[in-house]
Amino acid sequence: MIPSIIGLASILKLNDRLFINALENIIQEQAKERLSEHNNPINWLSNHIVWGRYEMLKLLGRSNEINPYTELFKNFKPYDEDIVLNQIEYIKEEWNKVGLLINDALETVTEEQLAEEPKSVTPIGVPTKFGSFSFLVWHENYHLGQLAFLKKYYTEEAMKFF
């Protein structure tokens, strides 16, 4: 693994288990529920986080991996109660699948690949694939925090780190 991504890779490795822990004991009815019309439900957040992992794969040179969530979140599409989202158990399976792909991509990506210009620049403002990748790691953590909050709200249990 190249030195420039070791820290980000460590965060993603931690998130591998935190994501699953944040969904522990969440039932499907809770996953669909919104706290208010201004909040996203657990099923939207969890699908969106997996979407982000597939986007990371592209930045890490794995453009052959198709993101099955592209249409769901195309053009920053917000939550829509009429859209059928994947259920929690399916999302956990997808998470484990994309996690293995990410781990492999982290081992093989090069500094040259990460220095390339991305198709779009993220709010982080660094016009490289490394900058966009860094933003997506932050983005994942942001939404994972929301999942942890909702888990505590619905189950009265905190997300476990181990």
PDB file of C-alpha atoms in Angstrom:
ATOM      1  CA  MET A   1       0.000   0.000   0.000  1.00  0.00           C
ATOM      2  CA  ILE A   2       1.302   3.432  -0.897  1.00  0.00           C
ATOM      3  CA  PRO A   3       2.094   5.621   2.128  1.00  0.00           C
ATOM      4  CA  SER A   4      -0.226   8.486   1.174  1.00  0.00           C
ATOM      5  CA  ILE A   5      -3.390   6.451   1.764  1.00  0.00           C
ATOM      6  CA  ILE A   6      -2.468   4.429   4.854  1.00  0.00           C
ATOM      7  CA  GLY A   7      -4.393   6.761   7.176  1.00  0.00           C
ATOM      8  CA  LEU A   8      -7.500   6.797   4.981  1.00  0.00           C
ATOM      9  CA  ALA A   9      -7.284   3.023   4.562  1.00  0.00           C
ATOM     10  CA  SER A  10      -7.209   2.638   8.362  1.00  0.00           C
ATOM     11  CA  ILE A  11     -10.371   4.721   8.684  1.00  0.00           C
ATOM     12  CA  LEU A  12     -12.115   2.626   6.016  1.00  0.00           C
ATOM     13  CA  LYS A  13     -11.055  -0.580   7.772  1.00  0.00           C
ATOM     14  CA  LEU A  14     -12.582   0.706  11.014  1.00  0.00           C
ATOM     15  CA  ASN A  15     -15.738   1.708   9.131  1.00  0.00           C
ATOM     16  CA  ASP A  16     -16.022  -1.839   7.756  1.00  0.00           C
ATOM     17  CA  ARG A  17     -17.200  -3.008  11.162  1.00  0.00           C
ATOM     18  CA  LEU A  18     -18.772   0.260  12.402  1.00  0.00           C
ATOM     19  CA  PHE A  19     -21.260   0.251   9.516  1.00  0.00           C
ATOM     20  CA  ILE A  20     -22.426  -3.275  10.377  1.00  0.00           C
ATOM     21  CA  ASN A  21     -22.524  -2.398  14.089  1.00  0.00           C
ATOM     22  CA  ALA A  22     -24.616   0.720  13.382  1.00  0.00           C
ATOM     23  CA  LEU A  23     -27.239  -1.462  11.691  1.00  0.00           C
ATOM     24  CA  GLU A  24     -27.297  -4.108  14.425  1.00  0.00           C
ATOM     25  CA  ASN A  25     -30.794  -4.667  15.852  1.00  0.00           C
ATOM     26  CA  ILE A  26     -32.389  -2.199  13.437  1.00  0.00           C
ATOM     27  CA  ILE A  27     -35.633  -3.638  12.084  1.00  0.00           C
ATOM     28  CA  GLN A  28     -36.995  -2.807   8.653  1.00  0.00           C
ATOM     29  CA  GLU A  29     -39.821  -0.640   9.981  1.00  0.00           C
ATOM     30  CA  GLN A  30     -37.268   1.538  11.803  1.00  0.00           C
ATOM     31  CA  ALA A  31     -35.044   1.660   8.735  1.00  0.00           C
ATOM     32  CA  LYS A  32     -37.853   3.234   6.693  1.00  0.00           C
ATOM     33  CA  GLU A  33     -38.948   5.727   9.333  1.00  0.00           C
ATOM     34  CA  ARG A  34     -37.893   9.395   9.281  1.00  0.00           C
ATOM     35  CA  LEU A  35     -37.531  11.489  12.412  1.00  0.00           C
ATOM     36  CA  SER A  36     -38.876  14.450  10.449  1.00  0.00           C
ATOM     37  CA  GLU A  37     -39.435  15.491   6.843  1.00  0.00           C
ATOM     38  CA  HIS A  38     -35.955  17.055   6.995  1.00  0.00           C
ATOM     39  CA  ASN A  39     -34.071  13.854   7.840  1.00  0.00           C
ATOM     40  CA  ASN A  40     -33.090  10.819   5.828  1.00  0.00           C
ATOM     41  CA  PRO A  41     -34.106   7.368   7.067  1.00  0.00           C
ATOM     42  CA  ILE A  42     -31.633   4.598   7.844  1.00  0.00           C
ATOM     43  CA  ASN A  43     -32.338   2.704   4.624  1.00  0.00           C
ATOM     44  CA  TRP A  44     -31.557   5.801   2.503  1.00  0.00           C
ATOM     45  CA  LEU A  45     -28.388   6.534   4.478  1.00  0.00           C
ATOM     46  CA  SER A  46     -27.124   2.959   4.321  1.00  0.00           C
ATOM     47  CA  ASN A  47     -27.782   2.662   0.584  1.00  0.00           C
ATOM     48  CA  HIS A  48     -26.070   6.030   0.081  1.00  0.00           C
ATOM     49  CA  ILE A  49     -22.990   4.971   2.051  1.00  0.00           C
ATOM     50  CA  VAL A  50     -22.619   1.857  -0.099  1.00  0.00           C
ATOM     51  CA  TRP A  51     -23.010   4.076  -3.204  1.00  0.00           C
ATOM     52  CA  GLY A  52     -20.053   6.081  -1.917  1.00  0.00           C
ATOM     53  CA  ARG A  53     -17.900   2.982  -1.584  1.00  0.00           C
ATOM     54  CA  TYR A  54     -18.502   2.144  -5.235  1.00  0.00           C
ATOM     55  CA  GLU A  55     -17.543   5.708  -6.156  1.00  0.00           C
ATOM     56  CA  MET A  56     -14.316   5.230  -4.197  1.00  0.00           C
ATOM     57  CA  LEU A  57     -13.568   2.161  -6.271  1.00  0.00           C
ATOM     58  CA  LYS A  58     -13.615   4.265  -9.448  1.00  0.00           C
ATOM     59  CA  LEU A  59     -11.162   6.728  -7.934  1.00  0.00           C
ATOM     60  CA  LEU A  60      -8.903   3.840  -6.940  1.00  0.00           C
ATOM     61  CA  GLY A  61      -8.714   2.628 -10.532  1.00  0.00           C
ATOM     62  CA  ARG A  62     -11.495   0.047 -10.495  1.00  0.00           C
ATOM     63  CA  SER A  63     -13.731   1.591 -13.136  1.00  0.00           C
ATOM     64  CA  ASN A  64     -14.805  -1.890 -14.270  1.00  0.00           C
ATOM     65  CA  GLU A  65     -16.856  -2.271 -11.069  1.00  0.00           C
ATOM     66  CA  ILE A  66     -20.375  -1.065 -11.847  1.00  0.00           C
ATOM     67  CA  ASN A  67     -22.033   1.033  -9.164  1.00  0.00           C
ATOM     68  CA  PRO A  68     -25.528  -0.477  -8.804  1.00  0.00           C
ATOM     69  CA  TYR A  69     -26.649   2.647  -6.906  1.00  0.00           C
ATOM     70  CA  THR A  70     -25.866   5.236  -9.599  1.00  0.00           C
ATOM     71  CA  GLU A  71     -29.451   5.822 -10.674  1.00  0.00           C
ATOM     72  CA  LEU A  72     -30.693   5.954  -7.102  1.00  0.00           C
ATOM     73  CA  PHE A  73     -28.416   8.898  -6.270  1.00  0.00           C
ATOM     74  CA  LYS A  74     -27.886  10.431  -9.722  1.00  0.00           C
ATOM     75  CA  ASN A  75     -27.467  14.232  -9.718  1.00  0.00           C
ATOM     76  CA  PHE A  76     -27.490  14.307  -5.896  1.00  0.00           C
ATOM     77  CA  LYS A  77     -31.067  13.031  -5.817  1.00  0.00           C
ATOM     78  CA  PRO A  78     -32.541  13.527  -2.330  1.00  0.00           C
ATOM     79  CA  TYR A  79     -34.672  11.082  -0.405  1.00  0.00           C
ATOM     80  CA  ASP A  80     -37.923  10.176  -2.149  1.00  0.00           C
ATOM     81  CA  GLU A  81     -40.433   8.152  -0.164  1.00  0.00           C
ATOM     82  CA  ASP A  82     -41.772   6.578  -3.362  1.00  0.00           C
ATOM     83  CA  ILE A  83     -38.465   4.927  -4.246  1.00  0.00           C
ATOM     84  CA  VAL A  84     -37.996   1.367  -3.040  1.00  0.00           C
ATOM     85  CA  LEU A  85     -34.656   1.057  -1.267  1.00  0.00           C
ATOM     86  CA  ASN A  86     -32.676  -2.093  -0.539  1.00  0.00           C
ATOM     87  CA  GLN A  87     -33.401  -3.660   2.812  1.00  0.00           C
ATOM     88  CA  ILE A  88     -30.878  -3.808   5.658  1.00  0.00           C
ATOM     89  CA  GLU A  89     -29.821  -7.449   5.216  1.00  0.00           C
ATOM     90  CA  TYR A  90     -29.139  -6.926   1.513  1.00  0.00           C
ATOM     91  CA  ILE A  91     -27.213  -3.744   2.265  1.00  0.00           C
ATOM     92  CA  LYS A  92     -25.004  -5.611   4.752  1.00  0.00           C
ATOM     93  CA  GLU A  93     -24.170  -8.165   2.046  1.00  0.00           C
ATOM     94  CA  GLU A  94     -23.385  -5.390  -0.450  1.00  0.00           C
ATOM     95  CA  TRP A  95     -21.251  -3.637   2.159  1.00  0.00           C
ATOM     96  CA  ASN A  96     -19.158  -6.745   2.744  1.00  0.00           C
ATOM     97  CA  LYS A  97     -18.785  -7.278  -1.002  1.00  0.00           C
ATOM     98  CA  VAL A  98     -17.681  -3.719  -1.770  1.00  0.00           C
ATOM     99  CA  GLY A  99     -15.465  -3.702   1.324  1.00  0.00           C
ATOM    100  CA  LEU A 100     -13.403  -6.568  -0.060  1.00  0.00           C
ATOM    101  CA  LEU A 101     -13.117  -4.768  -3.389  1.00  0.00           C
ATOM    102  CA  ILE A 102     -12.004  -1.550  -1.654  1.00  0.00           C
ATOM    103  CA  ASN A 103      -9.379  -3.376   0.406  1.00  0.00           C
ATOM    104  CA  ASP A 104      -7.938  -4.935  -2.730  1.00  0.00           C
ATOM    105  CA  ALA A 105      -7.977  -1.612  -4.613  1.00  0.00           C
ATOM    106  CA  LEU A 106      -6.198   0.131  -1.721  1.00  0.00           C
ATOM    107  CA  GLU A 107      -3.358  -2.379  -2.036  1.00  0.00           C
ATOM    108  CA  THR A 108      -2.852  -1.823  -5.749  1.00  0.00           C
ATOM    109  CA  VAL A 109      -3.566   1.874  -6.431  1.00  0.00           C
ATOM    110  CA  THR A 110      -0.537   3.978  -7.359  1.00  0.00           C
ATOM    111  CA  GLU A 111       0.478   7.545  -6.554  1.00  0.00           C
ATOM    112  CA  GLU A 112       0.226   8.301 -10.267  1.00  0.00           C
ATOM    113  CA  GLN A 113      -3.395   7.160 -10.395  1.00  0.00           C
ATOM    114  CA  LEU A 114      -4.302   9.257  -7.370  1.00  0.00           C
ATOM    115  CA  ALA A 115      -2.610  12.318  -8.869  1.00  0.00           C
ATOM    116  CA  GLU A 116      -4.885  12.198 -11.927  1.00  0.00           C
ATOM    117  CA  GLU A 117      -7.645  14.752 -12.361  1.00  0.00           C
ATOM    118  CA  PRO A 118     -11.068  13.402 -11.358  1.00  0.00           C
ATOM    119  CA  LYS A 119     -14.193  13.743 -13.492  1.00  0.00           C
ATOM    120  CA  SER A 120     -15.543  16.233 -10.959  1.00  0.00           C
ATOM    121  CA  VAL A 121     -14.017  18.152  -8.082  1.00  0.00           C
ATOM    122  CA  THR A 122     -15.499  17.678  -4.629  1.00  0.00           C
ATOM    123  CA  PRO A 123     -15.988  20.371  -1.983  1.00  0.00           C
ATOM    124  CA  ILE A 124     -12.607  19.457  -0.505  1.00  0.00           C
ATOM    125  CA  GLY A 125     -11.124  21.501  -3.361  1.00  0.00           C
ATOM    126  CA  VAL A 126      -8.172  19.264  -4.215  1.00  0.00           C
ATOM    127  CA  PRO A 127      -8.400  18.615  -7.985  1.00  0.00           C
ATOM    128  CA  THR A 128      -6.974  15.092  -7.889  1.00  0.00           C
ATOM    129  CA  LYS A 129      -8.423  11.631  -7.456  1.00  0.00           C
ATOM    130  CA  PHE A 130      -6.704  11.594  -4.059  1.00  0.00           C
ATOM    131  CA  GLY A 131      -8.651  14.725  -3.084  1.00  0.00           C
ATOM    132  CA  SER A 132     -11.937  13.225  -4.230  1.00  0.00           C
ATOM    133  CA  PHE A 133     -11.146   9.941  -2.485  1.00  0.00           C
ATOM    134  CA  SER A 134     -10.360  11.832   0.738  1.00  0.00           C
ATOM    135  CA  PHE A 135     -13.676  13.657   0.474  1.00  0.00           C
ATOM    136  CA  LEU A 136     -15.583  10.395   0.022  1.00  0.00           C
ATOM    137  CA  VAL A 137     -13.922   8.958   3.142  1.00  0.00           C
ATOM    138  CA  TRP A 138     -15.066  12.056   5.049  1.00  0.00           C
ATOM    139  CA  HIS A 139     -18.537  11.714   3.466  1.00  0.00           C
ATOM    140  CA  GLU A 140     -18.768   8.104   4.635  1.00  0.00           C
ATOM    141  CA  ASN A 141     -17.872   9.113   8.184  1.00  0.00           C
ATOM    142  CA  TYR A 142     -20.430  11.922   8.156  1.00  0.00           C
ATOM    143  CA  HIS A 143     -23.259   9.565   7.224  1.00  0.00           C
ATOM    144  CA  LEU A 144     -21.976   6.816   9.504  1.00  0.00           C
ATOM    145  CA  GLY A 145     -22.342   9.274  12.383  1.00  0.00           C
ATOM    146  CA  GLN A 146     -25.945   9.825  11.344  1.00  0.00           C
ATOM    147  CA  LEU A 147     -26.514   6.057  11.346  1.00  0.00           C
ATOM    148  CA  ALA A 148     -24.981   5.791  14.817  1.00  0.00           C
ATOM    149  CA  PHE A 149     -27.312   8.527  16.094  1.00  0.00           C
ATOM    150  CA  LEU A 150     -30.367   6.822  14.594  1.00  0.00           C
ATOM    151  CA  LYS A 151     -29.307   3.439  15.977  1.00  0.00           C
ATOM    152  CA  LYS A 152     -29.146   4.940  19.482  1.00  0.00           C
ATOM    153  CA  TYR A 153     -32.514   6.621  18.947  1.00  0.00           C
ATOM    154  CA  TYR A 154     -34.321   3.476  17.741  1.00  0.00           C
ATOM    155  CA  THR A 155     -32.623   0.733  19.753  1.00  0.00           C
ATOM    156  CA  GLU A 156     -31.399   2.672  22.813  1.00  0.00           C
ATOM    157  CA  GLU A 157     -28.029   0.997  22.172  1.00  0.00           C
ATOM    158  CA  ALA A 158     -24.886   2.829  21.177  1.00  0.00           C
ATOM    159  CA  MET A 159     -22.964   1.726  18.109  1.00  0.00           C
ATOM    160  CA  LYS A 160     -20.142  -0.551  19.248  1.00  0.00           C
ATOM    161  CA  PHE A 161     -16.570   0.010  18.137  1.00  0.00           C
ATOM    162  CA  PHE A 162     -15.711  -3.681  18.488  1.00  0.00           C
TER     163      PHE A 162
END
